[in-house]
Coordinates of C-alpha atoms in Angstrom, one line a residue:
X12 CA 9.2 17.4 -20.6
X13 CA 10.7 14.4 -21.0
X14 CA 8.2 11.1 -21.6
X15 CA 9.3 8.1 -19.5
X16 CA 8.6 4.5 -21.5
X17 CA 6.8 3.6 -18.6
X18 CA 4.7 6.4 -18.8
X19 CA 3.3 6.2 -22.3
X20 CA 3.3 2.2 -21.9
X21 CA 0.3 2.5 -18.8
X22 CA -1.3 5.4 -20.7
X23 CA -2.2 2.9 -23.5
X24 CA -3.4 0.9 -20.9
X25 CA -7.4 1.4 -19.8
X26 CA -6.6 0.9 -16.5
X27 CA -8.1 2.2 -12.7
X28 CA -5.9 5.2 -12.1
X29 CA -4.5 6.0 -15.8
X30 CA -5.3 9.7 -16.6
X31 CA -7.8 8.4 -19.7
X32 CA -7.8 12.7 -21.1
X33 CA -4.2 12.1 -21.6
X34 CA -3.5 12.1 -25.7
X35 CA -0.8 9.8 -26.7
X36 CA 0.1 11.1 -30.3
X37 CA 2.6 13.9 -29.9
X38 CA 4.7 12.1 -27.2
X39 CA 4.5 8.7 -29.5
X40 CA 7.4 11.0 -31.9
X41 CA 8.7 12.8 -28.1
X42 CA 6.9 15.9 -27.7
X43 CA 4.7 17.1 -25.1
X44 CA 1.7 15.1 -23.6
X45 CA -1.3 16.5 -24.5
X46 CA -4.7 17.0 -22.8
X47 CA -7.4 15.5 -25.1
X48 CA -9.8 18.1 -27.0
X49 CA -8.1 21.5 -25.4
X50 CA -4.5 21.9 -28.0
X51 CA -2.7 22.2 -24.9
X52 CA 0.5 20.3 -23.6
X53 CA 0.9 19.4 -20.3
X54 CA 4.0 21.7 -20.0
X55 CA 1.4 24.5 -21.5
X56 CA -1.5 24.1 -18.8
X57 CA 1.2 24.0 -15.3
X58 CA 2.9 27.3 -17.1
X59 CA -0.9 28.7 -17.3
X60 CA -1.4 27.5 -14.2
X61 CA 1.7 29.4 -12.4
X62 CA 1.3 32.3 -14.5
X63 CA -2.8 33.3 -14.1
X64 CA -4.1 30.5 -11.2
X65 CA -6.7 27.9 -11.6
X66 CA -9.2 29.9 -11.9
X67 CA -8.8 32.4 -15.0
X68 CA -7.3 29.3 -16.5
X69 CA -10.3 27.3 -16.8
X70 CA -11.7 30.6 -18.3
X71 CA -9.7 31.2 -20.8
X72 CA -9.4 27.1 -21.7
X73 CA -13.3 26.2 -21.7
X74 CA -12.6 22.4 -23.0
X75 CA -10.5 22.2 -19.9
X76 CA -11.7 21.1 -16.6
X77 CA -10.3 21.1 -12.9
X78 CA -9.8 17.2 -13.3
X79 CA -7.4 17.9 -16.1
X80 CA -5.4 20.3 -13.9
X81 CA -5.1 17.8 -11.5
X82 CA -3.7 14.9 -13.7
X83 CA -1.2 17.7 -15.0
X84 CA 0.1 18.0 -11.7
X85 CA 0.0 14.2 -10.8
X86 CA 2.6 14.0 -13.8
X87 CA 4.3 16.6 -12.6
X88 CA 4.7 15.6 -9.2
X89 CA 6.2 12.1 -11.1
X90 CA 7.8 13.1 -13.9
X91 CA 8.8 16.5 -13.9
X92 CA 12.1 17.5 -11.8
X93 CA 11.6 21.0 -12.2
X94 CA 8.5 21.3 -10.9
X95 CA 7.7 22.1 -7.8
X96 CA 5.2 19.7 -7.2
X97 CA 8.2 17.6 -8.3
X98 CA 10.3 19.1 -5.2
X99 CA 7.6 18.9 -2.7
X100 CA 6.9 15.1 -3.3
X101 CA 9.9 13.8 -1.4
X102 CA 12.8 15.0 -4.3
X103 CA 15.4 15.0 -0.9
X104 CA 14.6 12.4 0.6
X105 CA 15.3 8.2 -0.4
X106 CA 12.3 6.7 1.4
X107 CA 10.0 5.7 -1.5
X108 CA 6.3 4.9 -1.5
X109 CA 4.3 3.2 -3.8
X110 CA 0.7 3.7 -4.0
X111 CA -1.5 1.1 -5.1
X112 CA -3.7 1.4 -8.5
X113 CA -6.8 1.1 -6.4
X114 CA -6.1 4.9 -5.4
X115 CA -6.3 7.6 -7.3
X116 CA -3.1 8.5 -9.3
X117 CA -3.4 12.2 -8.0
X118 CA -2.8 10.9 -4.4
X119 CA 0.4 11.5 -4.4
X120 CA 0.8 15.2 -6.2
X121 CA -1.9 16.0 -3.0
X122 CA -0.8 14.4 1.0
X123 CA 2.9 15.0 -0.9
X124 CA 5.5 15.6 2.3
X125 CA 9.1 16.4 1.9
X126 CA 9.9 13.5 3.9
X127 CA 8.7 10.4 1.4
X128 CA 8.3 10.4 -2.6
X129 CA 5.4 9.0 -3.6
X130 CA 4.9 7.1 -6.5
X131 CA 1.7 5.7 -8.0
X132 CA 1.9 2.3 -9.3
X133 CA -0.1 3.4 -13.1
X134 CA 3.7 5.2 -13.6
X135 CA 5.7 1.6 -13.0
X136 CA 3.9 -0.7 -15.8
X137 CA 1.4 -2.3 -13.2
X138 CA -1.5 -1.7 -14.1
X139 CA -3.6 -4.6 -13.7
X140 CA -0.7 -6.8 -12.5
X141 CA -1.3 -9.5 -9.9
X142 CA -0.5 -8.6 -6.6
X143 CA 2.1 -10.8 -6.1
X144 CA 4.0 -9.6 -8.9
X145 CA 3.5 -6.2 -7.3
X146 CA 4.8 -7.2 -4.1
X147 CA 8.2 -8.8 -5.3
X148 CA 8.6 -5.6 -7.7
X149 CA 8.3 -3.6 -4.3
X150 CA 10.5 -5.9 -2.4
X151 CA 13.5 -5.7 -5.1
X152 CA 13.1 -2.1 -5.7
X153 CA 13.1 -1.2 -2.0
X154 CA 10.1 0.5 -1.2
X155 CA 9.5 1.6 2.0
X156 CA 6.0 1.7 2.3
X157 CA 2.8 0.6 0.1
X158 CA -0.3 3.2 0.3
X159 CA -3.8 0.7 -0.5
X160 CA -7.2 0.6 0.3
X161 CA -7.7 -3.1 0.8
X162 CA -6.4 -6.3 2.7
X163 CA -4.3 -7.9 -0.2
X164 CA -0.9 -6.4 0.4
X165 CA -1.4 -6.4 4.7
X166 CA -1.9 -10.6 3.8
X167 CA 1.2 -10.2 1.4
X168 CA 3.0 -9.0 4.3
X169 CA 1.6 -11.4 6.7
X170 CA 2.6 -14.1 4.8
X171 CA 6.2 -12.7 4.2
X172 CA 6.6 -12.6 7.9
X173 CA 4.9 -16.1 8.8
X174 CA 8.0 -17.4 6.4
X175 CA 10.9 -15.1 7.9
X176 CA 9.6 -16.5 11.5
X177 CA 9.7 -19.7 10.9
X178 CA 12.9 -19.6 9.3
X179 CA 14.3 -17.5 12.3
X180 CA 13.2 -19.8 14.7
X181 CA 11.8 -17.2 17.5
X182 CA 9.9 -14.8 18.4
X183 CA 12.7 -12.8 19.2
X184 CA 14.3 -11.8 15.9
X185 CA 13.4 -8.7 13.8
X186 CA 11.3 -9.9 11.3
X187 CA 9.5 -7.0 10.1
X188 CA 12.0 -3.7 9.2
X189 CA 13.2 -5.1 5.8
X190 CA 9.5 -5.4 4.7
X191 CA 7.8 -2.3 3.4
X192 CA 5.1 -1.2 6.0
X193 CA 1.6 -1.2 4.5
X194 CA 0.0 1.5 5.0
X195 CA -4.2 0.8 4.2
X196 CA -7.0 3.4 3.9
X197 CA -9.8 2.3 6.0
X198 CA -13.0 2.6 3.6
X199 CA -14.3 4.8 5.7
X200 CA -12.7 7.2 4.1
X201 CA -15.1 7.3 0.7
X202 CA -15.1 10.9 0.1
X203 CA -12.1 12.0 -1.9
X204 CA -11.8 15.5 0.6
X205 CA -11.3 13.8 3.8
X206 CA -9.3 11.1 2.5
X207 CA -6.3 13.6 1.2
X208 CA -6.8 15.7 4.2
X209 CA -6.5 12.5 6.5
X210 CA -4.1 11.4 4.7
X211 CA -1.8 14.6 4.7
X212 CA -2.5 14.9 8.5
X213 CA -0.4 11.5 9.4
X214 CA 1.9 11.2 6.1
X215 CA 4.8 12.5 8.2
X216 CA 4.5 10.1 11.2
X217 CA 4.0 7.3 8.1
X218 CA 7.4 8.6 6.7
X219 CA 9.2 8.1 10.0
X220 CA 7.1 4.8 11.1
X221 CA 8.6 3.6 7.5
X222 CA 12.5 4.6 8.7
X223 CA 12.1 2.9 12.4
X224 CA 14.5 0.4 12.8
X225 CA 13.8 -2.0 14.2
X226 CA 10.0 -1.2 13.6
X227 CA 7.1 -2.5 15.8
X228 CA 4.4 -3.2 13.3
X229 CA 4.0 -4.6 9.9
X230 CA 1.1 -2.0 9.1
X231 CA -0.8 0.7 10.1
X232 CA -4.2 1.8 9.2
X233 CA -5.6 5.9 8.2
X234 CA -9.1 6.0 9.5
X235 CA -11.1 9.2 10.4
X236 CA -10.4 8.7 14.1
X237 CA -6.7 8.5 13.5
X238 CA -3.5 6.2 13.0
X239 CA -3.9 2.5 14.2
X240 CA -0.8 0.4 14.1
X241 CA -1.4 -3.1 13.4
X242 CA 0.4 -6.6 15.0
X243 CA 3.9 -7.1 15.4
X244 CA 5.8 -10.3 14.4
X245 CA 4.2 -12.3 17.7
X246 CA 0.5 -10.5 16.4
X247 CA 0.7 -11.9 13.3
X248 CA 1.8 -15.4 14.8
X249 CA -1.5 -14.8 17.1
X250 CA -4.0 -13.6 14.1
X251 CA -3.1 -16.5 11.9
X252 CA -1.8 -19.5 13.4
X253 CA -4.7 -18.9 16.3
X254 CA -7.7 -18.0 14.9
X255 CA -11.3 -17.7 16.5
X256 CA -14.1 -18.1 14.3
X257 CA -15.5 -14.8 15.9
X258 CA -14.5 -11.6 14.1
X259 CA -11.5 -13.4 12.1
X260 CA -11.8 -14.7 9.0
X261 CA -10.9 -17.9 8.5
X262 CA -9.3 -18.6 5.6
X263 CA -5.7 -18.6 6.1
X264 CA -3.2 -22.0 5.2
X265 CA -1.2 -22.1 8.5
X266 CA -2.4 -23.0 11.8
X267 CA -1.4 -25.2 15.0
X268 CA -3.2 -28.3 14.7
X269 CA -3.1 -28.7 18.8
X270 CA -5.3 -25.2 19.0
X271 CA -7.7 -25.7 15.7
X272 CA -9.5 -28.4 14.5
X273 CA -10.0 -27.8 10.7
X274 CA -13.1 -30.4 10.4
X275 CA -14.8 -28.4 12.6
X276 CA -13.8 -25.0 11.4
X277 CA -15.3 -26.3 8.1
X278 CA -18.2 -27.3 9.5
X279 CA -19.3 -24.0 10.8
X280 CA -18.0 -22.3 7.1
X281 CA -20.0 -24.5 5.4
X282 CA -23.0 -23.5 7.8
X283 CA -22.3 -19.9 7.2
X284 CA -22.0 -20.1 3.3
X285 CA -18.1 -19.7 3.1
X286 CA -16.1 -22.0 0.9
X287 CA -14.0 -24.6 3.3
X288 CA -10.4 -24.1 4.1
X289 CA -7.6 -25.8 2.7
X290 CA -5.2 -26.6 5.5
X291 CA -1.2 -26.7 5.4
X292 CA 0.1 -28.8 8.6
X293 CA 3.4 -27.0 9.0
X294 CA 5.3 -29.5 11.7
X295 CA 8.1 -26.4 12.1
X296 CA 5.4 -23.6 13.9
X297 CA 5.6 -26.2 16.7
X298 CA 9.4 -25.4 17.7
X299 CA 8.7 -22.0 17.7
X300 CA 5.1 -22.4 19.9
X301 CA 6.7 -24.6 22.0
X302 CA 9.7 -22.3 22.8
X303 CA 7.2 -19.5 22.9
X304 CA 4.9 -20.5 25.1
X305 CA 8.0 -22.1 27.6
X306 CA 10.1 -18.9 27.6
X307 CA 6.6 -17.2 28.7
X308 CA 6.1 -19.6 31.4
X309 CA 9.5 -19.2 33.1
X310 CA 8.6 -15.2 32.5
X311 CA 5.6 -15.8 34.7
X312 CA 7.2 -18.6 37.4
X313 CA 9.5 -15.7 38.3
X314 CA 7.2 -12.4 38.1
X315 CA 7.0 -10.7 41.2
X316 CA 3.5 -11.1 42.8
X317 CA 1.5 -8.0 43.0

């Protein structure tokens, strides 16, 4: 097994996600990885493991438990070509995924689908690295899609979008296919069981939402009750630059000063407890409301009536 830099550099890390059993002394002068307190190499346990199953192994091997087995084939499924958790995690395919450290490392090695290779972000050196470092080591490395359980990357994305649209100058343009789609866990999805087997139920429709070009939405959401796309290009337009203080939170930097009034918004933060906003008046979003909102009204003019 060969021992990627990367590897042994976030294993000396005590970060969320890093397999912590994981003993660092053999590979330091390139041999195996080592489980911590069972003698055994990571190669040694997956050949156990193909040769008497799970079960007999943890017999034989009392100092190992089922968690250890399960960071062994995380590696695997990263590291190790000739394995076949390896070959089931995507090895045909060039559509990459990333899955944020705030998931488990093993993620990937268990909703694995021929059709994407995932990769957790504990084997790239980002551990505990901003999120906006994160994102731009995404972006250049072409990612397809990011796996996550909160908002940070979907407002990464936003953002990214925001710029490209105002840049473009309409509504019109495809704004969204060279960003990766964010794919986010809904927290409803606490227990570890029902989270892979969600997961594993819609990882191929992620896979080929990730390949549509061009693609509808910027990011979809895994709850219990299913696959939810979010906005498109003109949703995101709507969710930031329009805001309602009902069910939105308000704490974005772009708006249209002709639809909010940012005194008052603060006013009714401040009465709720949150901190105030700090506005950005961005003159250009008016071009591109103003065609908008014109081309929609010509649409209309010349509908036919019902």
């Amino acid at each position: 097994m060969t021992v990627l830099p990367g590897l042994l550099h976030d294993f000396n890390r005590n970060s969320r996600g890093i397999p912590g059993r994981i003993f660092l002394g053999s590979a330091l002068i390139g041999a195996d990885l080592q489980i911590r307190d069972t003698g055994l190499s990571v190669g040694q346990i997956l050949h156990e493991l193909d040769r008497c199953g799970e079960t007999r192994l943890l017999q034989n091997f009392k100092n190992l438990t089922p968690k250890d087995i399960m960071r062994c084939r995380a590696i695997a499924a990263h590291h190790m070509p000739e394995r076949a958790e390896y070959q089931k995690n995507g090895a045909g395919t060039d559509v990459r995924a990333i899955i944020d450290e705030n998931l488990p490392h093993t993620l990937a090695e268990k909703i694995s689908n021929n059709a994407i290779r995932l990769e957790h972000a504990s084997f790239h050196q980002l551990s505990s690295t901003p999120d906006q470092t994160i994102w731009q080591y995404i972006i250049d490395r072409g990612f397809a899609a990011v796996f996550t359980s909160d908002d940070d990357f979907v407002r990464l994305s936003d953002m990214a979008i925001l710029k490209a649209l105002m840049e473009a100058d309409s509504f019109d343009r495809d704004v969204i296919s060279d960003k990766p789609l964010i794919v986010r866990i809904d927290p409803s999805l606490s227990d570890s069981v029902l989270k892979e087997e969600t997961c594993r139920r819609h990882i191929g429709s992620i896979a080929r939402a990730s390949r549509t070009n061009p693609r509808p939405m910027n990011s979809m959401t895994i709850t219990p009750d299913g696959l939810i796309p979010g906005p498109s290009a003109r949703g995101v337009y709507q969710k930031y630059i329009r805001p309602s203080i009902g069910g939105i939170h308000m704490d974005h930097p772009v708006f249209d000063t002709r639809i909010l009034d940012h005194h008052m918004i603060n006013l009714l933060r401040a009465k709720f407890g949150f901190e105030p906003m700090n506005f950005t008046t961005l003159p250009q979003w008016k071009i591109v409301y103003d065609r908008y909102y014109a081309q929609k009204q010509r649409a209309d003019s010349h509908a036919c009536p019902a």
